Amino acid sequence: MVARDGSTRDRSTRPEGTTARPSARRAGPRRPPEPAPAVPADGLVLGDPPVLARVTGVLLALAGLTGAAGLLPTYLVIGGTEVSQSAGTLGLLAGLVVPLTSAAVGGGLAAGRVPRFGLAFARIGGVLAVGLLLIELYRASTSTVRPGVEVIAGQRVLTSSVDVGSGWVLGVVALGLTVLAGVLAMAAWGRTVMEDAGALDPARPALAGAAVLLGVGAVLCLVLPAADLPDRIVTDPTTGLQVVVEQEGPQGLLERPGLALLGGLLLAGAVVLCSVLAPSLRPRLAAVGGLLAIAAVVLAAGLGGLRDAVVSDELEWTLPGVGLLLAGIGYVVLTVLAWRLRRTPAR
């Protein structure tokens, strides 16, 4: 009789009626793992832009096209002198900076691409356009109340009488559309979904500080004429003494009365305020759009001063004009830095 001991049990035998368990591994070819979805470098999240944002883009594009069309016909007839803003290549370039930028950004916003970039551009551009609109209304309406010397498109004119041209009308319509687009952009901002991983956050304080310095410098340069008449040296024929005679040059931004003074104050305050606001906009591309709007306006003003000095034989480019052009270039550099300063989030 064999003892039932665990050591003598045949473990290789199985009781009848039992089946072997199937292996967990399946025979056949293995499927390759599905690739992970691509994530943007800065973690950008985009939602469907609201209809109000697309309408803002349409208005912004129309403003750009209207402003560009207004450069060709007669701008104003001042004291019997016809003035056109497209005098020379440099004049055309200075006049096209803001319209072409607005048309390009507005077209992208109307198509629904990176909506907060376009909305930020429209917001900042609309605030800046308020002061410019008041200055344009002054030129065509109340500038004859206190006649003075003005330099428009490189021509030195006396505002004894002013007649409106179709170029001025198109320019005012463009500014009005820009202001309206800015109002709609503020209304559509909270309804637009667009966020990133905060790649620009560490650099925002430095960008804001640099933008404020540029804004203060631009305002100081805007106060004085970018192109002015040099002083004349007159020699007395009897005594031979030379006397310096000051010539009446163009009026500064804050030397004009009424609507022009109000527009100048609003423009100066808007440049500084928007320089503080633009680098803080989220996401990163919104800050780029805000800085781009300031850069376009300041650069156009700087190029306009250079155009006045180049076109006219009587005018000289002043130090404030040089500073204004450098401020515009500085804003362009800040815009490029805000666009390029980003890091890849850790996966």
PDB file of C-alpha atoms in Angstrom, residues 27-240:
ATOM      1  CA  ALA A  27      -0.195  34.263 -31.725  1.00  0.00           C
ATOM      2  CA  GLY A  28      -0.024  36.533 -34.726  1.00  0.00           C
ATOM      3  CA  PRO A  29       1.443  39.886 -35.677  1.00  0.00           C
ATOM      4  CA  ARG A  30       1.437  42.639 -33.048  1.00  0.00           C
ATOM      5  CA  ARG A  31      -0.108  46.046 -33.776  1.00  0.00           C
ATOM      6  CA  PRO A  32       2.271  48.971 -33.625  1.00  0.00           C
ATOM      7  CA  PRO A  33       1.395  51.509 -30.907  1.00  0.00           C
ATOM      8  CA  GLU A  34      -0.652  54.458 -32.102  1.00  0.00           C
ATOM      9  CA  PRO A  35       1.329  57.713 -32.239  1.00  0.00           C
ATOM     10  CA  ALA A  36       0.481  60.283 -29.595  1.00  0.00           C
ATOM     11  CA  PRO A  37      -1.311  63.370 -30.880  1.00  0.00           C
ATOM     12  CA  ALA A  38       0.993  66.276 -31.637  1.00  0.00           C
ATOM     13  CA  VAL A  39       0.939  69.021 -28.981  1.00  0.00           C
ATOM     14  CA  PRO A  40       1.924  72.591 -29.891  1.00  0.00           C
ATOM     15  CA  ALA A  41       5.252  73.724 -28.538  1.00  0.00           C
ATOM     16  CA  ASP A  42       3.668  76.283 -26.213  1.00  0.00           C
ATOM     17  CA  GLY A  43       0.563  74.248 -25.346  1.00  0.00           C
ATOM     18  CA  LEU A  44      -1.777  76.518 -27.299  1.00  0.00           C
ATOM     19  CA  VAL A  45      -5.468  75.727 -26.828  1.00  0.00           C
ATOM     20  CA  LEU A  46      -7.871  77.180 -29.388  1.00  0.00           C
ATOM     21  CA  GLY A  47     -11.639  77.254 -29.278  1.00  0.00           C
ATOM     22  CA  ASP A  48     -14.154  78.084 -31.947  1.00  0.00           C
ATOM     23  CA  PRO A  49     -14.063  81.910 -32.272  1.00  0.00           C
ATOM     24  CA  PRO A  50     -17.422  83.636 -31.760  1.00  0.00           C
ATOM     25  CA  VAL A  51     -19.197  85.424 -34.568  1.00  0.00           C
ATOM     26  CA  LEU A  52     -18.451  88.782 -32.929  1.00  0.00           C
ATOM     27  CA  ALA A  53     -14.723  88.133 -33.259  1.00  0.00           C
ATOM     28  CA  ARG A  54     -15.083  87.375 -36.964  1.00  0.00           C
ATOM     29  CA  VAL A  55     -17.105  90.566 -37.451  1.00  0.00           C
ATOM     30  CA  THR A  56     -14.295  92.455 -35.715  1.00  0.00           C
ATOM     31  CA  GLY A  57     -11.846  90.976 -38.204  1.00  0.00           C
ATOM     32  CA  VAL A  58     -14.004  92.049 -41.131  1.00  0.00           C
ATOM     33  CA  LEU A  59     -14.195  95.632 -39.816  1.00  0.00           C
ATOM     34  CA  LEU A  60     -10.448  95.678 -39.226  1.00  0.00           C
ATOM     35  CA  ALA A  61      -9.742  94.450 -42.755  1.00  0.00           C
ATOM     36  CA  LEU A  62     -12.136  97.029 -44.218  1.00  0.00           C
ATOM     37  CA  ALA A  63     -10.416  99.754 -42.213  1.00  0.00           C
ATOM     38  CA  GLY A  64      -7.053  98.729 -43.627  1.00  0.00           C
ATOM     39  CA  LEU A  65      -8.257  98.624 -47.224  1.00  0.00           C
ATOM     40  CA  THR A  66     -10.069 101.959 -46.867  1.00  0.00           C
ATOM     41  CA  GLY A  67      -7.038 103.604 -45.307  1.00  0.00           C
ATOM     42  CA  ALA A  68      -4.794 102.343 -48.099  1.00  0.00           C
ATOM     43  CA  ALA A  69      -7.208 103.616 -50.741  1.00  0.00           C
ATOM     44  CA  GLY A  70      -7.269 107.035 -49.073  1.00  0.00           C
ATOM     45  CA  LEU A  71      -3.574 107.581 -49.774  1.00  0.00           C
ATOM     46  CA  LEU A  72      -4.062 108.060 -53.508  1.00  0.00           C
ATOM     47  CA  PRO A  73      -6.594 110.904 -53.981  1.00  0.00           C
ATOM     48  CA  THR A  74      -6.282 114.476 -52.702  1.00  0.00           C
ATOM     49  CA  TYR A  75      -6.132 114.619 -48.916  1.00  0.00           C
ATOM     50  CA  LEU A  76      -6.845 118.308 -48.185  1.00  0.00           C
ATOM     51  CA  VAL A  77      -6.738 121.602 -50.048  1.00  0.00           C
ATOM     52  CA  ILE A  78      -5.092 123.970 -47.568  1.00  0.00           C
ATOM     53  CA  GLY A  79      -4.759 127.619 -48.548  1.00  0.00           C
ATOM     54  CA  GLY A  80      -5.213 126.697 -52.187  1.00  0.00           C
ATOM     55  CA  THR A  81      -2.496 124.003 -52.066  1.00  0.00           C
ATOM     56  CA  GLU A  82      -3.516 120.412 -52.803  1.00  0.00           C
ATOM     57  CA  VAL A  83      -1.945 117.953 -50.394  1.00  0.00           C
ATOM     58  CA  SER A  84      -1.688 114.201 -51.053  1.00  0.00           C
ATOM     59  CA  GLN A  85      -0.334 111.706 -48.522  1.00  0.00           C
ATOM     60  CA  SER A  86       1.284 109.493 -51.160  1.00  0.00           C
ATOM     61  CA  ALA A  87       3.984 111.975 -52.172  1.00  0.00           C
ATOM     62  CA  GLY A  88       7.074 109.944 -53.005  1.00  0.00           C
ATOM     63  CA  THR A  89       8.041 106.371 -52.212  1.00  0.00           C
ATOM     64  CA  LEU A  90       8.809 107.116 -48.576  1.00  0.00           C
ATOM     65  CA  GLY A  91       5.469 108.878 -48.159  1.00  0.00           C
ATOM     66  CA  LEU A  92       3.617 105.894 -49.603  1.00  0.00           C
ATOM     67  CA  LEU A  93       5.560 103.527 -47.341  1.00  0.00           C
ATOM     68  CA  ALA A  94       4.789 105.595 -44.238  1.00  0.00           C
ATOM     69  CA  GLY A  95       1.108 105.709 -45.139  1.00  0.00           C
ATOM     70  CA  LEU A  96       0.810 101.983 -45.822  1.00  0.00           C
ATOM     71  CA  VAL A  97       2.305 100.697 -42.545  1.00  0.00           C
ATOM     72  CA  VAL A  98      -0.896 100.828 -40.505  1.00  0.00           C
ATOM     73  CA  PRO A  99      -3.425  99.968 -43.272  1.00  0.00           C
ATOM     74  CA  LEU A 100      -1.560  96.908 -44.538  1.00  0.00           C
ATOM     75  CA  THR A 101      -0.991  95.614 -41.011  1.00  0.00           C
ATOM     76  CA  SER A 102      -4.665  96.102 -40.152  1.00  0.00           C
ATOM     77  CA  ALA A 103      -5.802  94.378 -43.340  1.00  0.00           C
ATOM     78  CA  ALA A 104      -3.532  91.371 -42.763  1.00  0.00           C
ATOM     79  CA  VAL A 105      -4.468  90.936 -39.094  1.00  0.00           C
ATOM     80  CA  GLY A 106      -8.164  91.538 -39.787  1.00  0.00           C
ATOM     81  CA  GLY A 107      -8.201  88.961 -42.561  1.00  0.00           C
ATOM     82  CA  GLY A 108      -6.713  86.336 -40.263  1.00  0.00           C
ATOM     83  CA  LEU A 109      -9.191  87.179 -37.501  1.00  0.00           C
ATOM     84  CA  ALA A 110     -12.139  86.966 -39.914  1.00  0.00           C
ATOM     85  CA  ALA A 111     -10.921  83.507 -40.960  1.00  0.00           C
ATOM     86  CA  GLY A 112     -10.842  82.398 -37.299  1.00  0.00           C
ATOM     87  CA  ARG A 113      -7.064  81.963 -36.973  1.00  0.00           C
ATOM     88  CA  VAL A 114      -5.540  82.707 -33.518  1.00  0.00           C
ATOM     89  CA  PRO A 115      -8.454  84.976 -32.592  1.00  0.00           C
ATOM     90  CA  ARG A 116      -7.005  86.673 -29.506  1.00  0.00           C
ATOM     91  CA  PHE A 117      -4.013  87.828 -31.531  1.00  0.00           C
ATOM     92  CA  GLY A 118      -6.335  89.765 -33.818  1.00  0.00           C
ATOM     93  CA  LEU A 119      -8.599  90.901 -30.976  1.00  0.00           C
ATOM     94  CA  ALA A 120      -5.645  92.300 -29.034  1.00  0.00           C
ATOM     95  CA  PHE A 121      -4.477  94.164 -32.137  1.00  0.00           C
ATOM     96  CA  ALA A 122      -7.990  95.569 -32.630  1.00  0.00           C
ATOM     97  CA  ARG A 123      -8.332  96.609 -28.972  1.00  0.00           C
ATOM     98  CA  ILE A 124      -5.041  98.490 -28.823  1.00  0.00           C
ATOM     99  CA  GLY A 125      -5.442  99.901 -32.332  1.00  0.00           C
ATOM    100  CA  GLY A 126      -8.938 101.158 -31.542  1.00  0.00           C
ATOM    101  CA  VAL A 127      -7.751 103.014 -28.443  1.00  0.00           C
ATOM    102  CA  LEU A 128      -4.934 104.687 -30.379  1.00  0.00           C
ATOM    103  CA  ALA A 129      -7.263 105.568 -33.259  1.00  0.00           C
ATOM    104  CA  VAL A 130      -9.489 107.736 -31.031  1.00  0.00           C
ATOM    105  CA  GLY A 131      -6.830 110.432 -30.649  1.00  0.00           C
ATOM    106  CA  LEU A 132      -5.873 110.238 -34.321  1.00  0.00           C
ATOM    107  CA  LEU A 133      -9.525 110.624 -35.320  1.00  0.00           C
ATOM    108  CA  LEU A 134      -9.929 113.811 -33.257  1.00  0.00           C
ATOM    109  CA  ILE A 135      -6.778 115.278 -34.817  1.00  0.00           C
ATOM    110  CA  GLU A 136      -8.126 114.569 -38.311  1.00  0.00           C
ATOM    111  CA  LEU A 137     -11.453 116.207 -37.466  1.00  0.00           C
ATOM    112  CA  TYR A 138      -9.578 119.284 -36.258  1.00  0.00           C
ATOM    113  CA  ARG A 139      -7.563 119.545 -39.474  1.00  0.00           C
ATOM    114  CA  ALA A 140     -10.645 119.640 -41.657  1.00  0.00           C
ATOM    115  CA  SER A 141     -12.976 121.690 -39.455  1.00  0.00           C
ATOM    116  CA  THR A 142     -11.525 124.041 -36.826  1.00  0.00           C
ATOM    117  CA  SER A 143      -7.886 124.421 -37.893  1.00  0.00           C
ATOM    118  CA  THR A 144      -8.783 127.728 -39.586  1.00  0.00           C
ATOM    119  CA  VAL A 145      -9.983 129.253 -36.312  1.00  0.00           C
ATOM    120  CA  ARG A 146      -6.371 129.785 -35.281  1.00  0.00           C
ATOM    121  CA  PRO A 147      -4.356 129.722 -38.514  1.00  0.00           C
ATOM    122  CA  GLY A 148      -0.883 128.307 -38.198  1.00  0.00           C
ATOM    123  CA  VAL A 149       1.913 126.651 -40.106  1.00  0.00           C
ATOM    124  CA  GLU A 150       1.452 122.923 -40.661  1.00  0.00           C
ATOM    125  CA  VAL A 151       3.608 120.352 -42.396  1.00  0.00           C
ATOM    126  CA  ILE A 152       1.491 117.700 -44.132  1.00  0.00           C
ATOM    127  CA  ALA A 153       3.085 115.105 -46.404  1.00  0.00           C
ATOM    128  CA  GLY A 154       6.233 117.196 -46.631  1.00  0.00           C
ATOM    129  CA  GLN A 155       4.440 120.385 -47.676  1.00  0.00           C
ATOM    130  CA  ARG A 156       4.581 123.503 -45.536  1.00  0.00           C
ATOM    131  CA  VAL A 157       1.154 125.118 -45.594  1.00  0.00           C
ATOM    132  CA  LEU A 158      -0.748 127.836 -43.722  1.00  0.00           C
ATOM    133  CA  THR A 159      -4.182 126.821 -42.480  1.00  0.00           C
ATOM    134  CA  SER A 160      -5.971 129.982 -43.667  1.00  0.00           C
ATOM    135  CA  SER A 161      -8.599 127.915 -45.508  1.00  0.00           C
ATOM    136  CA  VAL A 162      -9.203 124.176 -45.659  1.00  0.00           C
ATOM    137  CA  ASP A 163     -11.263 122.120 -48.110  1.00  0.00           C
ATOM    138  CA  VAL A 164     -11.873 118.424 -47.602  1.00  0.00           C
ATOM    139  CA  GLY A 165     -10.705 115.925 -50.217  1.00  0.00           C
ATOM    140  CA  SER A 166     -11.775 112.355 -50.816  1.00  0.00           C
ATOM    141  CA  GLY A 167      -8.509 111.112 -49.310  1.00  0.00           C
ATOM    142  CA  TRP A 168      -9.393 112.718 -45.989  1.00  0.00           C
ATOM    143  CA  VAL A 169     -12.891 111.212 -46.079  1.00  0.00           C
ATOM    144  CA  LEU A 170     -11.515 107.719 -46.678  1.00  0.00           C
ATOM    145  CA  GLY A 171      -8.951 108.188 -43.921  1.00  0.00           C
ATOM    146  CA  VAL A 172     -11.595 109.269 -41.401  1.00  0.00           C
ATOM    147  CA  VAL A 173     -13.810 106.326 -42.369  1.00  0.00           C
ATOM    148  CA  ALA A 174     -10.844 103.999 -41.817  1.00  0.00           C
ATOM    149  CA  LEU A 175     -10.201 105.462 -38.360  1.00  0.00           C
ATOM    150  CA  GLY A 176     -13.894 105.192 -37.495  1.00  0.00           C
ATOM    151  CA  LEU A 177     -13.947 101.526 -38.525  1.00  0.00           C
ATOM    152  CA  THR A 178     -10.829 100.933 -36.423  1.00  0.00           C
ATOM    153  CA  VAL A 179     -12.472 102.465 -33.347  1.00  0.00           C
ATOM    154  CA  LEU A 180     -15.606 100.369 -33.924  1.00  0.00           C
ATOM    155  CA  ALA A 181     -13.495  97.232 -34.344  1.00  0.00           C
ATOM    156  CA  GLY A 182     -11.779  98.039 -31.033  1.00  0.00           C
ATOM    157  CA  VAL A 183     -15.133  98.300 -29.246  1.00  0.00           C
ATOM    158  CA  LEU A 184     -16.313  94.962 -30.678  1.00  0.00           C
ATOM    159  CA  ALA A 185     -12.979  93.365 -29.788  1.00  0.00           C
ATOM    160  CA  MET A 186     -13.455  94.325 -26.147  1.00  0.00           C
ATOM    161  CA  ALA A 187     -16.915  92.759 -26.187  1.00  0.00           C
ATOM    162  CA  ALA A 188     -15.681  89.548 -27.849  1.00  0.00           C
ATOM    163  CA  TRP A 189     -12.555  89.131 -25.717  1.00  0.00           C
ATOM    164  CA  GLY A 190     -14.188  87.262 -22.822  1.00  0.00           C
ATOM    165  CA  ARG A 191     -16.115  84.955 -25.161  1.00  0.00           C
ATOM    166  CA  THR A 192     -13.030  83.818 -27.063  1.00  0.00           C
ATOM    167  CA  VAL A 193     -11.251  80.656 -25.905  1.00  0.00           C
ATOM    168  CA  MET A 194      -7.503  80.821 -26.469  1.00  0.00           C
ATOM    169  CA  GLU A 195      -4.838  79.968 -23.904  1.00  0.00           C
ATOM    170  CA  ASP A 196      -1.311  78.603 -23.752  1.00  0.00           C
ATOM    171  CA  ALA A 197       1.086  77.090 -21.221  1.00  0.00           C
ATOM    172  CA  GLY A 198       2.475  80.464 -20.124  1.00  0.00           C
ATOM    173  CA  ALA A 199       5.736  80.345 -22.044  1.00  0.00           C
ATOM    174  CA  LEU A 200       6.044  84.130 -22.018  1.00  0.00           C
ATOM    175  CA  ASP A 201       5.255  84.674 -18.325  1.00  0.00           C
ATOM    176  CA  PRO A 202       8.872  84.879 -17.070  1.00  0.00           C
ATOM    177  CA  ALA A 203       9.698  87.579 -19.633  1.00  0.00           C
ATOM    178  CA  ARG A 204       6.554  89.679 -19.223  1.00  0.00           C
ATOM    179  CA  PRO A 205       7.926  92.076 -16.551  1.00  0.00           C
ATOM    180  CA  ALA A 206      10.995  92.862 -18.657  1.00  0.00           C
ATOM    181  CA  LEU A 207       8.856  93.396 -21.774  1.00  0.00           C
ATOM    182  CA  ALA A 208       6.492  95.674 -19.866  1.00  0.00           C
ATOM    183  CA  GLY A 209       9.363  97.758 -18.481  1.00  0.00           C
ATOM    184  CA  ALA A 210      10.954  98.166 -21.903  1.00  0.00           C
ATOM    185  CA  ALA A 211       7.586  99.008 -23.485  1.00  0.00           C
ATOM    186  CA  VAL A 212       6.876 101.695 -20.885  1.00  0.00           C
ATOM    187  CA  LEU A 213      10.276 103.312 -21.471  1.00  0.00           C
ATOM    188  CA  LEU A 214       9.644 103.305 -25.207  1.00  0.00           C
ATOM    189  CA  GLY A 215       6.158 104.717 -24.657  1.00  0.00           C
ATOM    190  CA  VAL A 216       7.396 107.631 -22.552  1.00  0.00           C
ATOM    191  CA  GLY A 217      10.149 108.329 -25.082  1.00  0.00           C
ATOM    192  CA  ALA A 218       7.677 108.204 -27.972  1.00  0.00           C
ATOM    193  CA  VAL A 219       5.339 110.666 -26.237  1.00  0.00           C
ATOM    194  CA  LEU A 220       8.198 113.096 -25.572  1.00  0.00           C
ATOM    195  CA  CYS A 221       9.143 112.901 -29.246  1.00  0.00           C
ATOM    196  CA  LEU A 222       5.548 113.308 -30.411  1.00  0.00           C
ATOM    197  CA  VAL A 223       5.167 116.572 -28.494  1.00  0.00           C
ATOM    198  CA  LEU A 224       7.748 118.313 -30.720  1.00  0.00           C
ATOM    199  CA  PRO A 225       7.703 118.451 -34.545  1.00  0.00           C
ATOM    200  CA  ALA A 226       9.566 115.626 -36.280  1.00  0.00           C
ATOM    201  CA  ALA A 227      10.648 118.017 -39.056  1.00  0.00           C
ATOM    202  CA  ASP A 228      11.141 121.742 -38.492  1.00  0.00           C
ATOM    203  CA  LEU A 229      12.407 124.878 -40.193  1.00  0.00           C
ATOM    204  CA  PRO A 230      16.012 125.706 -39.306  1.00  0.00           C
ATOM    205  CA  ASP A 231      16.948 129.114 -37.944  1.00  0.00           C
ATOM    206  CA  ARG A 232      18.150 131.671 -40.507  1.00  0.00           C
ATOM    207  CA  ILE A 233      21.317 133.716 -40.105  1.00  0.00           C
ATOM    208  CA  VAL A 234      20.796 137.252 -41.399  1.00  0.00           C
ATOM    209  CA  THR A 235      23.685 139.650 -41.903  1.00  0.00           C
ATOM    210  CA  ASP A 236      23.094 143.370 -41.408  1.00  0.00           C
ATOM    211  CA  PRO A 237      24.541 145.100 -44.515  1.00  0.00           C
ATOM    212  CA  THR A 238      25.463 148.284 -42.647  1.00  0.00           C
ATOM    213  CA  THR A 239      27.107 146.867 -39.528  1.00  0.00           C
ATOM    214  CA  GLY A 240      28.031 143.402 -40.761  1.00  0.00           C
TER     215      GLY A 240
END
